[in-house]
PDB file of C-alpha atoms in Angstrom:
ATOM      1  CA  MET A   1       0.000   0.000   0.000  1.00  0.00           C
ATOM      2  CA  ARG A   2       0.989   3.623  -0.553  1.00  0.00           C
ATOM      3  CA  VAL A   3       0.914   5.096   2.944  1.00  0.00           C
ATOM      4  CA  LEU A   4       0.885   8.636   4.321  1.00  0.00           C
ATOM      5  CA  VAL A   5       2.105   8.883   7.936  1.00  0.00           C
ATOM      6  CA  ALA A   6       1.027  11.859  10.067  1.00  0.00           C
ATOM      7  CA  ASP A   7       2.478  12.170  13.569  1.00  0.00           C
ATOM      8  CA  ASP A   8       4.088  15.095  15.368  1.00  0.00           C
ATOM      9  CA  HIS A   9       6.761  12.933  17.027  1.00  0.00           C
ATOM     10  CA  SER A  10       9.463  12.517  14.398  1.00  0.00           C
ATOM     11  CA  LEU A  11      11.162   9.592  16.154  1.00  0.00           C
ATOM     12  CA  PHE A  12       7.940   7.548  16.190  1.00  0.00           C
ATOM     13  CA  ARG A  13       7.063   8.668  12.659  1.00  0.00           C
ATOM     14  CA  ASP A  14      10.436   7.611  11.261  1.00  0.00           C
ATOM     15  CA  GLY A  15      10.316   4.292  13.098  1.00  0.00           C
ATOM     16  CA  LEU A  16       6.817   3.551  11.816  1.00  0.00           C
ATOM     17  CA  ALA A  17       7.851   4.441   8.264  1.00  0.00           C
ATOM     18  CA  SER A  18      10.810   2.054   8.490  1.00  0.00           C
ATOM     19  CA  LEU A  19       8.571  -0.723   9.827  1.00  0.00           C
ATOM     20  CA  LEU A  20       6.076  -0.277   6.999  1.00  0.00           C
ATOM     21  CA  GLU A  21       8.764  -0.126   4.315  1.00  0.00           C
ATOM     22  CA  ALA A  22      10.329  -3.317   5.656  1.00  0.00           C
ATOM     23  CA  ALA A  23       6.908  -4.960   5.316  1.00  0.00           C
ATOM     24  CA  GLY A  24       6.711  -3.963   1.646  1.00  0.00           C
ATOM     25  CA  HIS A  25       4.626  -0.799   1.847  1.00  0.00           C
ATOM     26  CA  GLU A  26       5.555   2.468   0.138  1.00  0.00           C
ATOM     27  CA  ILE A  27       5.743   5.617   2.264  1.00  0.00           C
ATOM     28  CA  VAL A  28       4.523   8.415   0.007  1.00  0.00           C
ATOM     29  CA  GLY A  29       4.760  11.126   2.657  1.00  0.00           C
ATOM     30  CA  GLN A  30       5.446  12.012   6.285  1.00  0.00           C
ATOM     31  CA  VAL A  31       3.956  15.072   8.003  1.00  0.00           C
ATOM     32  CA  GLY A  32       3.847  16.418  11.545  1.00  0.00           C
ATOM     33  CA  ASP A  33       0.484  18.163  11.952  1.00  0.00           C
ATOM     34  CA  GLY A  34      -3.153  17.847  10.959  1.00  0.00           C
ATOM     35  CA  GLU A  35      -3.210  20.683   8.452  1.00  0.00           C
ATOM     36  CA  ALA A  36      -0.254  19.194   6.584  1.00  0.00           C
ATOM     37  CA  ALA A  37      -1.945  15.772   6.663  1.00  0.00           C
ATOM     38  CA  VAL A  38      -5.063  17.128   4.950  1.00  0.00           C
ATOM     39  CA  GLU A  39      -2.997  18.850   2.261  1.00  0.00           C
ATOM     40  CA  ALA A  40      -0.729  15.832   1.713  1.00  0.00           C
ATOM     41  CA  ALA A  41      -3.668  13.423   1.475  1.00  0.00           C
ATOM     42  CA  ARG A  42      -5.279  15.654  -1.143  1.00  0.00           C
ATOM     43  CA  ARG A  43      -2.053  15.977  -3.135  1.00  0.00           C
ATOM     44  CA  LEU A  44      -0.608  12.451  -2.826  1.00  0.00           C
ATOM     45  CA  LYS A  45      -3.842  10.408  -2.845  1.00  0.00           C
ATOM     46  CA  PRO A  46      -2.426   7.548  -0.724  1.00  0.00           C
ATOM     47  CA  ASP A  47      -4.016   4.126  -0.310  1.00  0.00           C
ATOM     48  CA  LEU A  48      -3.953   4.620   3.467  1.00  0.00           C
ATOM     49  CA  VAL A  49      -3.504   7.488   5.918  1.00  0.00           C
ATOM     50  CA  LEU A  50      -2.109   6.745   9.381  1.00  0.00           C
ATOM     51  CA  LEU A  51      -3.119   9.698  11.523  1.00  0.00           C
ATOM     52  CA  ASP A  52      -2.076  10.532  15.082  1.00  0.00           C
ATOM     53  CA  ILE A  53      -5.034  11.764  17.140  1.00  0.00           C
ATOM     54  CA  SER A  54      -3.128  14.395  19.141  1.00  0.00           C
ATOM     55  CA  MET A  55      -1.206  16.833  16.963  1.00  0.00           C
ATOM     56  CA  PRO A  56      -0.655  20.598  17.045  1.00  0.00           C
ATOM     57  CA  GLY A  57      -2.729  22.890  14.871  1.00  0.00           C
ATOM     58  CA  SER A  58      -5.621  20.969  13.341  1.00  0.00           C
ATOM     59  CA  ASP A  59      -5.775  17.828  15.505  1.00  0.00           C
ATOM     60  CA  GLY A  60      -6.139  14.300  14.192  1.00  0.00           C
ATOM     61  CA  LEU A  61      -9.913  14.088  14.534  1.00  0.00           C
ATOM     62  CA  GLU A  62     -10.434  17.351  12.667  1.00  0.00           C
ATOM     63  CA  ALA A  63      -7.979  16.213   9.982  1.00  0.00           C
ATOM     64  CA  LEU A  64      -9.874  12.910   9.752  1.00  0.00           C
ATOM     65  CA  ARG A  65     -13.159  14.709   9.088  1.00  0.00           C
ATOM     66  CA  ARG A  66     -11.602  16.891   6.410  1.00  0.00           C
ATOM     67  CA  ILE A  67      -9.827  14.010   4.668  1.00  0.00           C
ATOM     68  CA  ARG A  68     -13.023  11.949   4.671  1.00  0.00           C
ATOM     69  CA  ALA A  69     -14.951  14.903   3.247  1.00  0.00           C
ATOM     70  CA  ASP A  70     -12.381  15.430   0.465  1.00  0.00           C
ATOM     71  CA  GLN A  71     -11.586  11.773  -0.243  1.00  0.00           C
ATOM     72  CA  PRO A  72     -14.244   9.453   1.200  1.00  0.00           C
ATOM     73  CA  GLU A  73     -12.672   6.470  -0.558  1.00  0.00           C
ATOM     74  CA  THR A  74      -9.339   6.858   1.289  1.00  0.00           C
ATOM     75  CA  PRO A  75      -9.151   4.755   4.468  1.00  0.00           C
ATOM     76  CA  VAL A  76      -7.845   6.541   7.552  1.00  0.00           C
ATOM     77  CA  VAL A  77      -6.553   4.708  10.622  1.00  0.00           C
ATOM     78  CA  MET A  78      -6.092   6.640  13.856  1.00  0.00           C
ATOM     79  CA  LEU A  79      -2.995   6.191  16.028  1.00  0.00           C
ATOM     80  CA  THR A  80      -3.083   6.953  19.739  1.00  0.00           C
ATOM     81  CA  VAL A  81      -1.338   6.444  23.062  1.00  0.00           C
ATOM     82  CA  SER A  82      -4.648   6.768  24.940  1.00  0.00           C
ATOM     83  CA  ASP A  83      -7.130   3.928  25.369  1.00  0.00           C
ATOM     84  CA  ASP A  84     -10.015   6.396  25.640  1.00  0.00           C
ATOM     85  CA  SER A  85     -13.560   5.286  24.777  1.00  0.00           C
ATOM     86  CA  ALA A  86     -14.913   8.766  23.994  1.00  0.00           C
ATOM     87  CA  THR A  87     -12.164   9.399  21.446  1.00  0.00           C
ATOM     88  CA  LEU A  88     -12.640   5.928  19.947  1.00  0.00           C
ATOM     89  CA  PHE A  89     -16.365   6.516  19.420  1.00  0.00           C
ATOM     90  CA  GLU A  90     -15.786   9.974  17.957  1.00  0.00           C
ATOM     91  CA  ALA A  91     -13.154   8.660  15.535  1.00  0.00           C
ATOM     92  CA  VAL A  92     -15.432   5.874  14.307  1.00  0.00           C
ATOM     93  CA  ARG A  93     -18.369   8.272  13.937  1.00  0.00           C
ATOM     94  CA  ALA A  94     -16.102  10.542  11.870  1.00  0.00           C
ATOM     95  CA  GLY A  95     -15.290   7.690   9.486  1.00  0.00           C
ATOM     96  CA  ALA A  96     -12.049   6.131  10.752  1.00  0.00           C
ATOM     97  CA  ARG A  97     -11.410   2.635   9.378  1.00  0.00           C
ATOM     98  CA  GLY A  98      -9.263   1.719  12.340  1.00  0.00           C
ATOM     99  CA  TYR A  99      -8.035   2.750  15.775  1.00  0.00           C
ATOM    100  CA  LEU A 100      -4.632   1.455  16.881  1.00  0.00           C
ATOM    101  CA  LEU A 101      -2.642   1.971  20.055  1.00  0.00           C
ATOM    102  CA  LYS A 102       0.994   2.899  19.547  1.00  0.00           C
ATOM    103  CA  SER A 103       1.945   0.326  22.178  1.00  0.00           C
ATOM    104  CA  LEU A 104       0.969  -2.606  19.926  1.00  0.00           C
ATOM    105  CA  GLU A 105       3.592  -5.163  18.961  1.00  0.00           C
ATOM    106  CA  ALA A 106       4.919  -4.582  15.442  1.00  0.00           C
ATOM    107  CA  SER A 107       3.629  -7.927  14.154  1.00  0.00           C
ATOM    108  CA  GLU A 108       0.097  -7.284  15.417  1.00  0.00           C
ATOM    109  CA  PHE A 109       0.137  -3.736  14.067  1.00  0.00           C
ATOM    110  CA  LEU A 110       1.080  -4.934  10.577  1.00  0.00           C
ATOM    111  CA  SER A 111      -1.429  -7.783  10.681  1.00  0.00           C
ATOM    112  CA  LEU A 112      -4.272  -5.411  11.541  1.00  0.00           C
ATOM    113  CA  LEU A 113      -3.293  -3.062   8.711  1.00  0.00           C
ATOM    114  CA  GLU A 114      -3.268  -5.967   6.265  1.00  0.00           C
ATOM    115  CA  GLY A 115      -6.843  -6.692   7.314  1.00  0.00           C
ATOM    116  CA  LEU A 116      -7.885  -3.386   5.754  1.00  0.00           C
ATOM    117  CA  GLN A 117      -7.247  -4.877   2.321  1.00  0.00           C
ATOM    118  CA  ARG A 118      -9.751  -7.624   3.170  1.00  0.00           C
ATOM    119  CA  GLY A 119     -12.357  -5.077   4.187  1.00  0.00           C
ATOM    120  CA  GLU A 120     -11.775  -5.484   7.924  1.00  0.00           C
ATOM    121  CA  ALA A 121     -11.519  -2.683  10.477  1.00  0.00           C
ATOM    122  CA  ALA A 122      -8.005  -2.120  11.811  1.00  0.00           C
ATOM    123  CA  MET A 123      -8.563  -2.548  15.532  1.00  0.00           C
ATOM    124  CA  THR A 124      -7.849  -5.179  18.143  1.00  0.00           C
ATOM    125  CA  ARG A 125     -10.583  -7.497  19.418  1.00  0.00           C
ATOM    126  CA  ARG A 126     -10.542  -5.652  22.728  1.00  0.00           C
ATOM    127  CA  THR A 127     -11.087  -2.285  21.024  1.00  0.00           C
ATOM    128  CA  ALA A 128     -13.814  -3.732  18.799  1.00  0.00           C
ATOM    129  CA  GLY A 129     -15.514  -5.177  21.875  1.00  0.00           C
ATOM    130  CA  ARG A 130     -15.520  -1.794  23.614  1.00  0.00           C
ATOM    131  CA  LEU A 131     -16.943  -0.204  20.491  1.00  0.00           C
ATOM    132  CA  LEU A 132     -19.759  -2.757  20.201  1.00  0.00           C
ATOM    133  CA  GLU A 133     -20.526  -2.433  23.903  1.00  0.00           C
ATOM    134  CA  GLY A 134     -20.750   1.336  23.571  1.00  0.00           C
ATOM    135  CA  LEU A 135     -23.014   1.083  20.535  1.00  0.00           C
ATOM    136  CA  SER A 136     -25.287  -1.422  22.264  1.00  0.00           C
ATOM    137  CA  ARG A 137     -25.776   1.013  25.140  1.00  0.00           C
ATOM    138  CA  SER A 138     -26.568   3.911  22.819  1.00  0.00           C
ATOM    139  CA  ASP A 139     -30.209   4.939  22.538  1.00  0.00           C
ATOM    140  CA  GLY A 140     -29.639   6.505  19.132  1.00  0.00           C
ATOM    141  CA  ARG A 141     -29.596  10.090  20.360  1.00  0.00           C
ATOM    142  CA  PRO A 142     -26.808  12.440  19.276  1.00  0.00           C
ATOM    143  CA  PRO A 143     -23.988  12.478  21.836  1.00  0.00           C
ATOM    144  CA  GLU A 144     -23.796  15.289  24.343  1.00  0.00           C
ATOM    145  CA  PRO A 145     -21.010  17.767  23.529  1.00  0.00           C
ATOM    146  CA  THR A 146     -19.001  16.656  26.565  1.00  0.00           C
ATOM    147  CA  ASP A 147     -19.105  13.046  25.304  1.00  0.00           C
ATOM    148  CA  ARG A 148     -16.680  14.147  22.592  1.00  0.00           C
ATOM    149  CA  LEU A 149     -14.005  15.134  25.095  1.00  0.00           C
ATOM    150  CA  THR A 150     -11.085  12.906  25.963  1.00  0.00           C
ATOM    151  CA  GLU A 151     -10.476  12.066  29.611  1.00  0.00           C
ATOM    152  CA  ARG A 152      -7.640  14.610  29.759  1.00  0.00           C
ATOM    153  CA  GLU A 153      -9.858  17.313  28.258  1.00  0.00           C
ATOM    154  CA  ARG A 154     -12.588  16.541  30.798  1.00  0.00           C
ATOM    155  CA  ILE A 155     -10.131  16.962  33.656  1.00  0.00           C
ATOM    156  CA  LEU A 156      -8.904  20.255  32.251  1.00  0.00           C
ATOM    157  CA  LEU A 157     -12.455  21.508  31.674  1.00  0.00           C
ATOM    158  CA  GLY A 158     -13.300  20.722  35.280  1.00  0.00           C
ATOM    159  CA  LEU A 159     -10.378  22.882  36.416  1.00  0.00           C
ATOM    160  CA  VAL A 160     -11.480  25.693  34.091  1.00  0.00           C
ATOM    161  CA  ALA A 161     -14.976  25.525  35.574  1.00  0.00           C
ATOM    162  CA  ARG A 162     -13.439  25.920  39.039  1.00  0.00           C
ATOM    163  CA  GLY A 163     -11.908  29.189  37.864  1.00  0.00           C
ATOM    164  CA  LEU A 164      -8.262  28.130  37.628  1.00  0.00           C
ATOM    165  CA  SER A 165      -6.002  30.144  35.324  1.00  0.00           C
ATOM    166  CA  ASN A 166      -3.942  28.570  32.553  1.00  0.00           C
ATOM    167  CA  ARG A 167      -0.849  28.891  34.735  1.00  0.00           C
ATOM    168  CA  ALA A 168      -2.565  27.190  37.679  1.00  0.00           C
ATOM    169  CA  ILE A 169      -3.891  24.402  35.454  1.00  0.00           C
ATOM    170  CA  ALA A 170      -0.442  23.889  33.934  1.00  0.00           C
ATOM    171  CA  SER A 171       1.036  23.582  37.426  1.00  0.00           C
ATOM    172  CA  ARG A 172      -1.704  21.207  38.599  1.00  0.00           C
ATOM    173  CA  LEU A 173      -1.346  18.888  35.596  1.00  0.00           C
ATOM    174  CA  SER A 174       2.450  19.254  35.215  1.00  0.00           C
ATOM    175  CA  ILE A 175       2.181  20.509  31.633  1.00  0.00           C
ATOM    176  CA  SER A 176       3.140  23.770  29.917  1.00  0.00           C
ATOM    177  CA  GLU A 177       0.811  26.750  29.530  1.00  0.00           C
ATOM    178  CA  ASN A 178       1.030  26.313  25.755  1.00  0.00           C
ATOM    179  CA  THR A 179      -0.257  22.764  26.155  1.00  0.00           C
ATOM    180  CA  VAL A 180      -3.142  24.066  28.267  1.00  0.00           C
ATOM    181  CA  LYS A 181      -3.986  26.551  25.509  1.00  0.00           C
ATOM    182  CA  TYR A 182      -3.861  23.748  22.937  1.00  0.00           C
ATOM    183  CA  TYR A 183      -6.265  21.637  25.000  1.00  0.00           C
ATOM    184  CA  MET A 184      -8.569  24.621  25.516  1.00  0.00           C
ATOM    185  CA  LYS A 185      -8.701  25.275  21.786  1.00  0.00           C
ATOM    186  CA  ASN A 186      -9.787  21.672  21.209  1.00  0.00           C
ATOM    187  CA  ILE A 187     -12.341  21.823  24.036  1.00  0.00           C
ATOM    188  CA  LEU A 188     -13.947  25.019  22.740  1.00  0.00           C
ATOM    189  CA  GLN A 189     -14.069  23.592  19.227  1.00  0.00           C
ATOM    190  CA  LYS A 190     -15.654  20.303  20.321  1.00  0.00           C
ATOM    191  CA  LEU A 191     -18.230  22.013  22.538  1.00  0.00           C
ATOM    192  CA  GLY A 192     -19.000  24.775  20.059  1.00  0.00           C
ATOM    193  CA  ALA A 193     -18.257  27.245  22.862  1.00  0.00           C
ATOM    194  CA  GLN A 194     -16.991  30.764  22.244  1.00  0.00           C
ATOM    195  CA  ASN A 195     -15.035  31.176  25.473  1.00  0.00           C
ATOM    196  CA  ARG A 196     -14.066  29.641  28.812  1.00  0.00           C
ATOM    197  CA  THR A 197     -17.278  30.808  30.481  1.00  0.00           C
ATOM    198  CA  GLU A 198     -19.449  28.935  27.989  1.00  0.00           C
ATOM    199  CA  ALA A 199     -17.238  25.863  28.358  1.00  0.00           C
ATOM    200  CA  ALA A 200     -17.595  26.014  32.149  1.00  0.00           C
ATOM    201  CA  ALA A 201     -21.374  26.238  31.746  1.00  0.00           C
ATOM    202  CA  TYR A 202     -21.277  23.043  29.678  1.00  0.00           C
ATOM    203  CA  ALA A 203     -19.328  21.351  32.469  1.00  0.00           C
ATOM    204  CA  LEU A 204     -21.999  22.264  35.015  1.00  0.00           C
ATOM    205  CA  ARG A 205     -24.933  21.435  32.751  1.00  0.00           C
ATOM    206  CA  SER A 206     -23.535  18.036  31.784  1.00  0.00           C
ATOM    207  CA  GLY A 207     -22.834  17.009  35.360  1.00  0.00           C
ATOM    208  CA  LEU A 208     -19.089  17.011  34.765  1.00  0.00           C
ATOM    209  CA  LEU A 209     -18.866  19.424  37.688  1.00  0.00           C
ATOM    210  CA  ARG A 210     -21.520  20.100  40.325  1.00  0.00           C
ATOM    211  CA  ALA A 211     -22.441  23.687  41.138  1.00  0.00           C
ATOM    212  CA  ASP A 212     -21.186  23.283  44.704  1.00  0.00           C
ATOM    213  CA  GLN A 213     -17.763  22.294  43.340  1.00  0.00           C
ATOM    214  CA  ALA A 214     -17.356  25.364  41.135  1.00  0.00           C
TER     215      ALA A 214
END
């Protein structure tokens, strides 16, 4: 297969490219952010896009939606370090053909990718089981906005709703202020909120944070 690899960690990206080339696949491009992934997919027309979920700029899920809108015939498989159900469901709803943890053994990773050519979804049995369980519990209603948040984003939103500043949140979570801003951008986008106040209101309304905790 002709593969486009999109991941903001160059060491992982290069290692994955080497693994795929050794297995007989052609790497047609490597990029480090979502915006570049969308452009490269449009220009290179690969047989497969491997897309990291968490990237700077346009994140992986947003890039997935745009690639699927431009090229619905191109399969996209999401790569992640987080075994997060909310992100899994959102990726599948957005059209991902697979969802693979970066911690997989190389042989299993390659085997699951080969399944794509047989029309199979590229995900482990455990991930597929979680997906089916989640779908069986669904009542068919559209998900609440907060259902689209990852666990990390939920934690950060809870701190925002308590009135913590970016600096205080960064200190609490042991991350940089720039990373906090990146998370906030994603949270506002997913919730359709214009500012932190609206996002905090979502947290209260959804039960993510009780009024007496704010």
